[in-house]
Each structure stands twice: as C-alpha cells, then as structure tokens.
PDB file of C-alpha atoms and ligand atoms in Angstrom:
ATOM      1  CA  UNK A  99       0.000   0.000   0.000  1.00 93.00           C
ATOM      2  CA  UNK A 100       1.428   3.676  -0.305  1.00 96.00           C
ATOM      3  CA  UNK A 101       0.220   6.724   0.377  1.00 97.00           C
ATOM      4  CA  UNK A 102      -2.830   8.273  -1.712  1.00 97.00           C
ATOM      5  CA  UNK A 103      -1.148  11.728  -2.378  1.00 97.00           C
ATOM      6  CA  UNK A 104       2.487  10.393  -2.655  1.00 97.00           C
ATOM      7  CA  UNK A 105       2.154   7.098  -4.920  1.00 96.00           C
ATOM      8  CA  UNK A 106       5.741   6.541  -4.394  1.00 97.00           C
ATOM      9  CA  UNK A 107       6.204   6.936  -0.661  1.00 97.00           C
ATOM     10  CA  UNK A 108       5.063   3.676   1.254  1.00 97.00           C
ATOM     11  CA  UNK A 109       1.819   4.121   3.659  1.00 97.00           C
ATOM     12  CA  UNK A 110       1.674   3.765   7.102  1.00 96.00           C
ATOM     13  CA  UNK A 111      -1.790   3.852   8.088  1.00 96.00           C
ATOM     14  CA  UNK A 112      -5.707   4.527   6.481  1.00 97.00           C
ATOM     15  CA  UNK A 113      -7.590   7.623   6.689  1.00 97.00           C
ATOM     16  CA  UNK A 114     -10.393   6.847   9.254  1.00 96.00           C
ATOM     17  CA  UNK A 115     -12.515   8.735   6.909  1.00 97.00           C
ATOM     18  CA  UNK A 116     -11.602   8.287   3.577  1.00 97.00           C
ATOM     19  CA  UNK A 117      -9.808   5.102   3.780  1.00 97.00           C
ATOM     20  CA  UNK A 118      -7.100   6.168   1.789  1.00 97.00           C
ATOM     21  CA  UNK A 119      -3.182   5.841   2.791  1.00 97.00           C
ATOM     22  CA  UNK A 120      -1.126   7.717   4.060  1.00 97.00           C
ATOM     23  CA  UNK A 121       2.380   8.421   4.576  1.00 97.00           C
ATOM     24  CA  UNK A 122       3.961   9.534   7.492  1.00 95.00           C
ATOM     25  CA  UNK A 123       3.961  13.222   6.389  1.00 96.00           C
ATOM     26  CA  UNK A 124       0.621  13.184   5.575  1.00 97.00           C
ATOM     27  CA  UNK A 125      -1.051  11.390   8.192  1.00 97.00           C
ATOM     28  CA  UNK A 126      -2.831  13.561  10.737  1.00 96.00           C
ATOM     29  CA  UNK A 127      -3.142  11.979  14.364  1.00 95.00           C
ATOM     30  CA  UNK A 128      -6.671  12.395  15.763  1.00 94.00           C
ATOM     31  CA  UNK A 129      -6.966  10.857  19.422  1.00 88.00           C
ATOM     32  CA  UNK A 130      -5.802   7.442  18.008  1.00 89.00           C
ATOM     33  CA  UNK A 131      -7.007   7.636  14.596  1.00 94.00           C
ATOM     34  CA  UNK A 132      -5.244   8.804  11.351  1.00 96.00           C
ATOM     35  CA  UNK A 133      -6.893  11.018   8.988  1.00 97.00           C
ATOM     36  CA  UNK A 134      -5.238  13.118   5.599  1.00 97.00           C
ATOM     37  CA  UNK A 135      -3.681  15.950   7.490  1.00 96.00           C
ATOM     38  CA  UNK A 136      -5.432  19.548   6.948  1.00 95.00           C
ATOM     39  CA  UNK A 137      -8.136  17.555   5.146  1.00 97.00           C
ATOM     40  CA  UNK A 138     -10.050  14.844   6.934  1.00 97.00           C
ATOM     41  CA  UNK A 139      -9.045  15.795  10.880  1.00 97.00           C
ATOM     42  CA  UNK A 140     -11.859  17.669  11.812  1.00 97.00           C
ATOM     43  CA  UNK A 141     -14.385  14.882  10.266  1.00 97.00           C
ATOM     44  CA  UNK A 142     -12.179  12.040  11.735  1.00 97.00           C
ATOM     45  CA  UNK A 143     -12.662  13.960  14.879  1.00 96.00           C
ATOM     46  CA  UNK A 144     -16.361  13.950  14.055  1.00 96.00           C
ATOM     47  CA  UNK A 145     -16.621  10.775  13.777  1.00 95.00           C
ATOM     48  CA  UNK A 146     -14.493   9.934  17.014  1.00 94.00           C
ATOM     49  CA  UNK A 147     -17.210  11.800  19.175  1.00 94.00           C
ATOM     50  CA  UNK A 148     -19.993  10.375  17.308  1.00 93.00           C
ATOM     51  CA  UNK A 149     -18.351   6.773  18.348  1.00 92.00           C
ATOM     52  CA  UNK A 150     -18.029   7.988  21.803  1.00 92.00           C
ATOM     53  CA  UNK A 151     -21.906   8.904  22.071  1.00 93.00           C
ATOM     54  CA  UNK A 152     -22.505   6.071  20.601  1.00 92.00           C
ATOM     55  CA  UNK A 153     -20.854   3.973  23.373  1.00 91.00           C
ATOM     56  CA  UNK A 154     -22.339   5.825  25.702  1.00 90.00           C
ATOM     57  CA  UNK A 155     -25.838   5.977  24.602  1.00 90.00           C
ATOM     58  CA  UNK A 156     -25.691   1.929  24.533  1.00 89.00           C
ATOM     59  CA  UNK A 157     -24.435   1.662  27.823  1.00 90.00           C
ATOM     60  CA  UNK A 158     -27.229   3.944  29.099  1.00 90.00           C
ATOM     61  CA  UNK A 159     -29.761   1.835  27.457  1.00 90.00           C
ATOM     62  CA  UNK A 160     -28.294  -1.279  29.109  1.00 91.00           C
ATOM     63  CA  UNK A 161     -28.450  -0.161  32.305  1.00 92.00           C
ATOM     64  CA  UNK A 162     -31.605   0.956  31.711  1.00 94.00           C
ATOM     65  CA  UNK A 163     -33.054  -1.820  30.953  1.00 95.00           C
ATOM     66  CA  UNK A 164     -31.570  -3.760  33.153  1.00 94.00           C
ATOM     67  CA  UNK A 165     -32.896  -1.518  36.398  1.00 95.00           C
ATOM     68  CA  UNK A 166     -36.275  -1.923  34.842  1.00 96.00           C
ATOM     69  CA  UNK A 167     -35.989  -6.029  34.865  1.00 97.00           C
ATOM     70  CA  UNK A 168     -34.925  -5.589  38.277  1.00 97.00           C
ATOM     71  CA  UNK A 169     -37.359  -3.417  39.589  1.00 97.00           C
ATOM     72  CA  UNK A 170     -40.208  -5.211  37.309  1.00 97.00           C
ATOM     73  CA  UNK A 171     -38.568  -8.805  39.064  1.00 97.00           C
ATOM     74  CA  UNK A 172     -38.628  -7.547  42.765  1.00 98.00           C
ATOM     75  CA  UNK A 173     -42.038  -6.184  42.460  1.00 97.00           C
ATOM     76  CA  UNK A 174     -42.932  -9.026  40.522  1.00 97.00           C
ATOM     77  CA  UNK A 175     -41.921 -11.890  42.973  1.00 97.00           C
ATOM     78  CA  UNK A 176     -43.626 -10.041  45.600  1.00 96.00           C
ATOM     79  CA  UNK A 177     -47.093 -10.022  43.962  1.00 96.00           C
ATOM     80  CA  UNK A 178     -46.729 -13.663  42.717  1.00 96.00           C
ATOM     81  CA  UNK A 179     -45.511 -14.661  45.757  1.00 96.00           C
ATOM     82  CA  UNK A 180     -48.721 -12.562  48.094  1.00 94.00           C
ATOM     83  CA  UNK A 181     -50.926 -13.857  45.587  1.00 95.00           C
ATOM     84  CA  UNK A 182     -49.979 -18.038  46.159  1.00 93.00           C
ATOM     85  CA  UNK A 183     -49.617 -17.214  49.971  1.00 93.00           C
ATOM     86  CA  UNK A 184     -52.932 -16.052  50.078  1.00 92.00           C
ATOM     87  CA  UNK A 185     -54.690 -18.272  47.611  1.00 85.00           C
ATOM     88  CA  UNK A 186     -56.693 -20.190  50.029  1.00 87.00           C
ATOM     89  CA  UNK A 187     -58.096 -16.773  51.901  1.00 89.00           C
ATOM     90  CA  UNK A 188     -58.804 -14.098  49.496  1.00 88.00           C
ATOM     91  CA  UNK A 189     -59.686 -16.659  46.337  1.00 89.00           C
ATOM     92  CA  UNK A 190     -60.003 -15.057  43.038  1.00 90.00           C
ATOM     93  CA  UNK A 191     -58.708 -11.901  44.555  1.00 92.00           C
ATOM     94  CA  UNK A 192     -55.324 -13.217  44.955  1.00 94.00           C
ATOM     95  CA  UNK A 193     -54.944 -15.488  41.295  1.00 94.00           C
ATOM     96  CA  UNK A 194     -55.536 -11.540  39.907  1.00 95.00           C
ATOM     97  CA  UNK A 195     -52.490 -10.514  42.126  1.00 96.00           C
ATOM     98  CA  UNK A 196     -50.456 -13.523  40.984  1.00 96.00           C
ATOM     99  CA  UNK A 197     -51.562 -13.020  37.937  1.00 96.00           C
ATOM    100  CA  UNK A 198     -49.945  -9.485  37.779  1.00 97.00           C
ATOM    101  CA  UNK A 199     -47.123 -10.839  39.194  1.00 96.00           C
ATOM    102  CA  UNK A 200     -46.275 -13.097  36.449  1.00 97.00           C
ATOM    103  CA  UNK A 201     -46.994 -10.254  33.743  1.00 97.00           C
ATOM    104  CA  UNK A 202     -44.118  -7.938  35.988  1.00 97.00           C
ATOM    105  CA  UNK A 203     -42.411 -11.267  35.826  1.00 97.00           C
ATOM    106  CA  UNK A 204     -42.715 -11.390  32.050  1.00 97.00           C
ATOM    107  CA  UNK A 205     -41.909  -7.332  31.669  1.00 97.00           C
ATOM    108  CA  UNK A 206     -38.292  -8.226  33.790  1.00 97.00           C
ATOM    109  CA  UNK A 207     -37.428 -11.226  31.315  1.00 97.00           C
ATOM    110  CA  UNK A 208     -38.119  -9.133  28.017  1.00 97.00           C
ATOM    111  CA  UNK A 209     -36.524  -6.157  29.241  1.00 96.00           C
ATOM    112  CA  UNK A 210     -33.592  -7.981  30.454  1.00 96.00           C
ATOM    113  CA  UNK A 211     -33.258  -9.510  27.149  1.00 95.00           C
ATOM    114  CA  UNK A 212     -33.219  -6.239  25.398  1.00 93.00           C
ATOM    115  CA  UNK A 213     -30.846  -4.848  27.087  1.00 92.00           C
ATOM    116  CA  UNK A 214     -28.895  -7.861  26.717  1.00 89.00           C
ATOM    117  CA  UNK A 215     -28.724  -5.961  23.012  1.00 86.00           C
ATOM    118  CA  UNK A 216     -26.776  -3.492  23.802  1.00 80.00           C
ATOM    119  CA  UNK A 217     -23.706  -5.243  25.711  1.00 66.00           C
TER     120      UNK A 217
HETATM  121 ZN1   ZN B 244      -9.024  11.293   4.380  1.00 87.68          ZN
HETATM  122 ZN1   ZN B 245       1.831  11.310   1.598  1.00 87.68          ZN
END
C-alpha cells in the first residue's frame, strides 16, 4: 500500500474517513485515529465523538433496561408470591395478584433480554 497523495512513498496507516493511505507526512493523528492531514481531521474527529456517544448511549440503554428487569422482578416476585400465599383466603382476589405478578415477571425477562442488546 502507499500513500494516496504520494504514490511513491510507502503508507503507514488509512484515513479513518476516507480510507485512503497515508504516509507519514501526511497522516494527521486524531486521538488514536489517522486522517489526511489539513483535510479529513476535523471529520475524523467527528466521527471519534460520534463513536463515543454512541458507546455511551448503549451503555445507558443497558443499564436501563436492566434496572427496569430488576425493579419489574422484585415487584414481581412479591405479587406472585402474596398472591400463592394467600390463595386459600382471598380466592379469586389473589390469582388476579399472581396473575400481575407473572406479567411484571414477564416485563423483567423481556426487558432484560433487550438490554442484553446493547452489551
Ligand atoms: Zn481522508
Ligand atoms: Zn503522503
């Protein structure tokens, strides 16, 4: 490979945003990305924050989700749980407790499994 704007000089990395090589001279460090010097650094560095949201969005949305399957499981247990316990006293009454229990149940396992997306 050599570099894109000197075809006889040998190239020592890719332009993040045009893909193109580059040789020493005209490579352009951007955090620890190249891009074509005085032509490509300030999208490379676009495209290095836009990364870096990106990351960050996705671990937001994991955690996310993941507080919501625990909350959803807690409360969940608890209602499923009240509602068996008192089965034989309150009668229909408590198979409509249980029977939000397993839906917060249900709400836990799908959100845990979408946030499981966005490891
Ligand atoms: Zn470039
Ligand atoms: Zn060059």
């Amino acid at each position: 490979m050599v570099c894109f704007y000197h075809p006889d000089r040998p190239a020592v990395g890719l332009c993040k945003y045009c893909q193109r090589g580059l040789c020493s001279d005209c490579a352009g460090l951007v955090d620890d990305s190249l891009a074509c010097k005085d032509r490509h650094e300030e999208e490379v560095r676009a495209l290095e924050e836009m990364t870096r949201q990106n990351i960050l969005k996705s671990r937001r949305m994991r955690s996310d989700y993941l507080r919501n399957a625990i909350f959803y499981g807690v409360v969940g247990l608890l209602f499923t749980a009240f509602g068996v316990s008192q089965l034989q006293w309150l009668g229909l009454q408590a198979v409509v407790y249980a029977v939000i229990g397993l839906a917060l149940l249900y709400a836990a396992l799908a959100n845990y499994l979408e946030g499981r997306k966005y490891s």
